[in-house]
mmCIF file of C-alpha atoms in Angstrom:
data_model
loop_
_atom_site.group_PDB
_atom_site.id
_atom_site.type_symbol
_atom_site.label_atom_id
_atom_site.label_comp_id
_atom_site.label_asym_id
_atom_site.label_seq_id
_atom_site.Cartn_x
_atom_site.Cartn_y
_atom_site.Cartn_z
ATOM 1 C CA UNK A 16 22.476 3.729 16.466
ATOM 2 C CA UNK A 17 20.954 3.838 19.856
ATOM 3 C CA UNK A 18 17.207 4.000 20.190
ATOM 4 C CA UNK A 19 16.770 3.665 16.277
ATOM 5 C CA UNK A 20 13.094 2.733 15.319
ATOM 6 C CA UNK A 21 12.045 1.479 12.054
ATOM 7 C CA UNK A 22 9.194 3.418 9.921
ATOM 8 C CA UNK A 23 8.755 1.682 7.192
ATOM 9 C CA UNK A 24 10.077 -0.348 4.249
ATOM 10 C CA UNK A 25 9.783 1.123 0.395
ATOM 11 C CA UNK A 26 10.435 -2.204 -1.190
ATOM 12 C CA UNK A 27 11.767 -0.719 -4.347
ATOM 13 C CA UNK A 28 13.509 2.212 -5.677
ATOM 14 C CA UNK A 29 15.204 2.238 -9.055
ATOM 15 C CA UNK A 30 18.406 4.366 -8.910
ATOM 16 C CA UNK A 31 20.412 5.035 -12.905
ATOM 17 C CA UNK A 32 23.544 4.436 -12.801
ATOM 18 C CA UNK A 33 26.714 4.635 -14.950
ATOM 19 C CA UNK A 34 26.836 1.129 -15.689
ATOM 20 C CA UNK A 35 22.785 0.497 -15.733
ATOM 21 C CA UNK A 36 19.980 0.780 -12.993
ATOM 22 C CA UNK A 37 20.350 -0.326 -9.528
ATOM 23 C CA UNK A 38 17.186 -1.493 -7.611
ATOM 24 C CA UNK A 39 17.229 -0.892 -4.135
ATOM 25 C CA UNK A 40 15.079 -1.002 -0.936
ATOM 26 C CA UNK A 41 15.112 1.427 1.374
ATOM 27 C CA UNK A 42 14.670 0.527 5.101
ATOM 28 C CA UNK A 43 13.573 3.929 6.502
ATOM 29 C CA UNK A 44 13.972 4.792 10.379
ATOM 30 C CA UNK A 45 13.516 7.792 12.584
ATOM 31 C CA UNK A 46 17.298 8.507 12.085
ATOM 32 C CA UNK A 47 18.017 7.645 8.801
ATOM 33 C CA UNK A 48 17.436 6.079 5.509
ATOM 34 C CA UNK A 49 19.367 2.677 4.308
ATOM 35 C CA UNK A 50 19.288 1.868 0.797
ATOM 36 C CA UNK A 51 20.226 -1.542 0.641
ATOM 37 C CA UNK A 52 20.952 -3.331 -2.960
ATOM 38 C CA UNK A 53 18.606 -5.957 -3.930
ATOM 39 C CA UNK A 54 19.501 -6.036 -7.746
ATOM 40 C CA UNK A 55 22.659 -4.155 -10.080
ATOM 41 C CA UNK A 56 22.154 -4.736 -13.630
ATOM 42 C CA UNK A 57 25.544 -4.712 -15.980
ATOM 43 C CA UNK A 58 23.609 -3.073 -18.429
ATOM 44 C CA UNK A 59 26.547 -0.527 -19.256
ATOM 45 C CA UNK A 60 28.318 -3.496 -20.330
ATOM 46 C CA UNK A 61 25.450 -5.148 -22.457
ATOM 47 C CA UNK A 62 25.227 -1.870 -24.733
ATOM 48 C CA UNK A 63 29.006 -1.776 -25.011
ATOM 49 C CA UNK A 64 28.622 -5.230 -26.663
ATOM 50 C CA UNK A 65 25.282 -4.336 -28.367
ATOM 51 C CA UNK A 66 22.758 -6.788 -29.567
ATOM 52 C CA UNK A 67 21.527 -10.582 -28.408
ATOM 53 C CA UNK A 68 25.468 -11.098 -27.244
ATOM 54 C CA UNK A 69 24.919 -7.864 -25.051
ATOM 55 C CA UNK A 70 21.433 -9.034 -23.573
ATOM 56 C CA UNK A 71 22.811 -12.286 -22.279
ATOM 57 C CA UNK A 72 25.224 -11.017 -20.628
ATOM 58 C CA UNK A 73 23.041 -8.304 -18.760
ATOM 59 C CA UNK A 74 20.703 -10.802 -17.936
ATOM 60 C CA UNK A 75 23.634 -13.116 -16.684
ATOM 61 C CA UNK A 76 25.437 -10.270 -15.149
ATOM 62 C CA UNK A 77 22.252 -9.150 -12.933
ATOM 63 C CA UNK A 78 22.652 -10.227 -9.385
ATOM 64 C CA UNK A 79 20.011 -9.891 -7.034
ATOM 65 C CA UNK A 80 20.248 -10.095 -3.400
ATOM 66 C CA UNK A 81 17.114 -10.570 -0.973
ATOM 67 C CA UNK A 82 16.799 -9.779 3.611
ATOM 68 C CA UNK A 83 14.705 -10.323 5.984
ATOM 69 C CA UNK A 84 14.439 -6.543 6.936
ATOM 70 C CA UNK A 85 12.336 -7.477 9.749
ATOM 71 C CA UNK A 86 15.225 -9.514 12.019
ATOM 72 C CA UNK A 87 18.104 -7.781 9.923
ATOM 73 C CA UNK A 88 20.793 -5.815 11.810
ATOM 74 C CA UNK A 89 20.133 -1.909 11.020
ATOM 75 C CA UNK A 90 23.826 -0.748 11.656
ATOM 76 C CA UNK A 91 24.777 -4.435 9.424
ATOM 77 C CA UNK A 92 22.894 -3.271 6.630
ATOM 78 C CA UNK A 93 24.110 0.033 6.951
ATOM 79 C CA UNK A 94 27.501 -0.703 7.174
ATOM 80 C CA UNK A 95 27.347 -3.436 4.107
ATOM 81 C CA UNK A 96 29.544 -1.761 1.229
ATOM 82 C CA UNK A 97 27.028 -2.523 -1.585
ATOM 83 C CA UNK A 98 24.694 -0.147 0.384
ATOM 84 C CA UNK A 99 24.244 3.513 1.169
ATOM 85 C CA UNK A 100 23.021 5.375 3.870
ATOM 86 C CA UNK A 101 21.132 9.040 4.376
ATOM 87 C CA UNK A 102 20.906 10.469 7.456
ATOM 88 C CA UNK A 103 17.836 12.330 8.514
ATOM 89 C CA UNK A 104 20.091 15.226 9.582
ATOM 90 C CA UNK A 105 21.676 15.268 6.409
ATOM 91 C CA UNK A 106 19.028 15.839 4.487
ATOM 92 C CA UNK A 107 18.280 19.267 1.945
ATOM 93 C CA UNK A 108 15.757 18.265 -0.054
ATOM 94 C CA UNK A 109 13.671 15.736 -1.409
ATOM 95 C CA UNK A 110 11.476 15.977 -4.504
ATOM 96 C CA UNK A 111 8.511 13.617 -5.142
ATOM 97 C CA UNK A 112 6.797 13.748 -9.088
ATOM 98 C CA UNK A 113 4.955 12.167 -11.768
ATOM 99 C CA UNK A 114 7.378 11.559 -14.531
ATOM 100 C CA UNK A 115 6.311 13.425 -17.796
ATOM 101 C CA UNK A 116 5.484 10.060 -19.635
ATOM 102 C CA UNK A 117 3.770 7.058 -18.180
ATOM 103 C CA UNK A 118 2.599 6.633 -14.635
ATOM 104 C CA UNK A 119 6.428 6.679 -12.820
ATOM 105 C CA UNK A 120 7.162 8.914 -10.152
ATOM 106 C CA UNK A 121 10.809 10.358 -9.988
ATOM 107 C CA UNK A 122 12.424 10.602 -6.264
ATOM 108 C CA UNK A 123 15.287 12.740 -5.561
ATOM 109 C CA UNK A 124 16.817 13.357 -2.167
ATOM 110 C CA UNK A 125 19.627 15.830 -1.948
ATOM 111 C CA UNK A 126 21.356 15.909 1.390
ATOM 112 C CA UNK A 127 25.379 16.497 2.282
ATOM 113 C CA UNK A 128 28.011 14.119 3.333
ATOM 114 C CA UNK A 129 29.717 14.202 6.981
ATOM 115 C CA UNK A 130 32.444 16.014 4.827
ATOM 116 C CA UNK A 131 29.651 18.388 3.589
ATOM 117 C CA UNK A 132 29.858 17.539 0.286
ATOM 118 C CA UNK A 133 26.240 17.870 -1.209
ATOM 119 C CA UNK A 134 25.184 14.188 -2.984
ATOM 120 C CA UNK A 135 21.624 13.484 -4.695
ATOM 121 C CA UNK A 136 19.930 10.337 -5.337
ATOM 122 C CA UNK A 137 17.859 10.520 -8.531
ATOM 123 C CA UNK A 138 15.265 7.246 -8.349
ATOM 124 C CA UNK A 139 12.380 6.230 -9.734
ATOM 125 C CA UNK A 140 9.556 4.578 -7.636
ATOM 126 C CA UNK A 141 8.301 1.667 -9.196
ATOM 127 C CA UNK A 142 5.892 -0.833 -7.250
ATOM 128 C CA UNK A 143 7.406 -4.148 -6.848
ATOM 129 C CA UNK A 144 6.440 -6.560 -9.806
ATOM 130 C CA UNK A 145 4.007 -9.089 -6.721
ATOM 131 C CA UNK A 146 2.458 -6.262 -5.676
ATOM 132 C CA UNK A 147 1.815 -4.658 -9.271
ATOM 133 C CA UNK A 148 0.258 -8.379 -10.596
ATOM 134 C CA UNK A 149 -2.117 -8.559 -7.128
ATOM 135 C CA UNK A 150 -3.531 -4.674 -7.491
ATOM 136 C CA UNK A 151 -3.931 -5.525 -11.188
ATOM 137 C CA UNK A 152 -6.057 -8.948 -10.164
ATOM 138 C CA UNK A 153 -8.086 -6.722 -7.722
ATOM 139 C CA UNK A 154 -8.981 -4.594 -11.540
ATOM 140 C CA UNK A 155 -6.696 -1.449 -10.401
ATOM 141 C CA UNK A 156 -5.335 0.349 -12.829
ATOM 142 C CA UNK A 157 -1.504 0.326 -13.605
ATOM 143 C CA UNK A 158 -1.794 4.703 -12.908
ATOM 144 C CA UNK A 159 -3.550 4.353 -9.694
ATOM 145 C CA UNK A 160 -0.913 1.403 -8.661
ATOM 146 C CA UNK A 161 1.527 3.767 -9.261
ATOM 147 C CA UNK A 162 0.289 6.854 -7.306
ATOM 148 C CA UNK A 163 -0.692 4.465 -4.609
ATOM 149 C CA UNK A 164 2.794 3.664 -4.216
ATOM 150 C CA UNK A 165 4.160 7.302 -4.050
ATOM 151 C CA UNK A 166 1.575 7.653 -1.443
ATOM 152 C CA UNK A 167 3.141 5.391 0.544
ATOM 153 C CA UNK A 168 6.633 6.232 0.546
ATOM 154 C CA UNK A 169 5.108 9.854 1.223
ATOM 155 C CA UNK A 170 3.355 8.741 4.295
ATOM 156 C CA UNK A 171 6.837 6.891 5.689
ATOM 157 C CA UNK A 172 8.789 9.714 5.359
ATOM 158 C CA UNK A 173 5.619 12.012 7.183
ATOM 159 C CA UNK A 174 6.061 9.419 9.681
ATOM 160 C CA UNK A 175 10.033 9.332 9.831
ATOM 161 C CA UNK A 176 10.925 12.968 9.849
ATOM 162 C CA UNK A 177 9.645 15.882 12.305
ATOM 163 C CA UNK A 178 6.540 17.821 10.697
ATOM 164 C CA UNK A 179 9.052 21.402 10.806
ATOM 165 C CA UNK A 180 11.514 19.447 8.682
ATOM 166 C CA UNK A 181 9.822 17.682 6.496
ATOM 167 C CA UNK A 182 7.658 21.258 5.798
ATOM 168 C CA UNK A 183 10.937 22.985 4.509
ATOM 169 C CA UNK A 184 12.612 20.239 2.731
ATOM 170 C CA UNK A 185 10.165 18.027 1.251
ATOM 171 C CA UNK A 186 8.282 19.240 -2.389
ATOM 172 C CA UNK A 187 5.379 16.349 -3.616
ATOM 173 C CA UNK A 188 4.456 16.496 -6.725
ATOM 174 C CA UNK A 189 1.780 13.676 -7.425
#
């Protein structure tokens, strides 16, 4: 896209799937949202085999992938199969809140395909595992980690989307 800016970078977002959680990253811009696939677990598979047999082969069927968002080609990333795009116009709704147990926050964005088809992605936000060990060296707690986090990705999408739009669609919970 022409005249696309980046925001911001939410370094992990884990998305359920039917065969096991995805992790993604999402490189956010002014136009649109790329989650791009830095780890599918085959965890679908592992319970179908149950027990140890089932957990080595989730752990061997786990591939992660790793970019350099900061060089990487926006329209590449977005065009790469394993990924997904939202576009800023697109979008309905999105949902930010604490989870009912434990200190993760649930994401959901609802928004419609170009065929108008309404789609939601239901993640949870979970701090990357670096930045979780750091905050907990510094004698933060695992809670305020957490809600730090949400803040984040709350403040790149304040920064991403149009104060008007972000008012009628946006919902955080924290």
């Amino acid at each position: 896209m022409l005249d696309e800016k980046k925001i911001g970078l939410i370094p992990r977002i884990i998305v359920r799937g039917a065969m096991g959680p995805k992790e993604y990253a999402v490189l956010v811009t002014d136009k649109r949202s790329i989650f791009v696939l830095e780890s599918s677990s085959k965890a679908g598979i592992a319970g179908a085999l149950g027990g140890v047999i089932g957990a080595a082969v989730a752990q061997a069927a786990t591939s992660r992938r790793t970019f350099d968002y900061e060089n990487s080609d926006l329209d590449a990333l977005a065009n790469d199969p394993k990924n997904f795009t939202v576009p800023h116009q697109s979008l309905e709704r999105m949902e930010m809140k604490k989870g009912m147990i434990g200190p993760l926050h649930q994401f959901n964005i609802h928004y419609k395909t170009e065929e108008g088809k309404g789609k939601k992605v239901k993640g949870q936000l979970s701090p990357p595992p670096e930045l979780f060990r750091q905050r907990k060296k510094e004698g933060v707690s695992g809670g305020t980690i957490h809600h730090d986090y949400a803040t984040k990705v709350q403040e790149v999408y304040q920064r991403a989307l149009p104060a008007t739009i972000l008012a009628s669609i946006a919902v955080w919970k924290q």
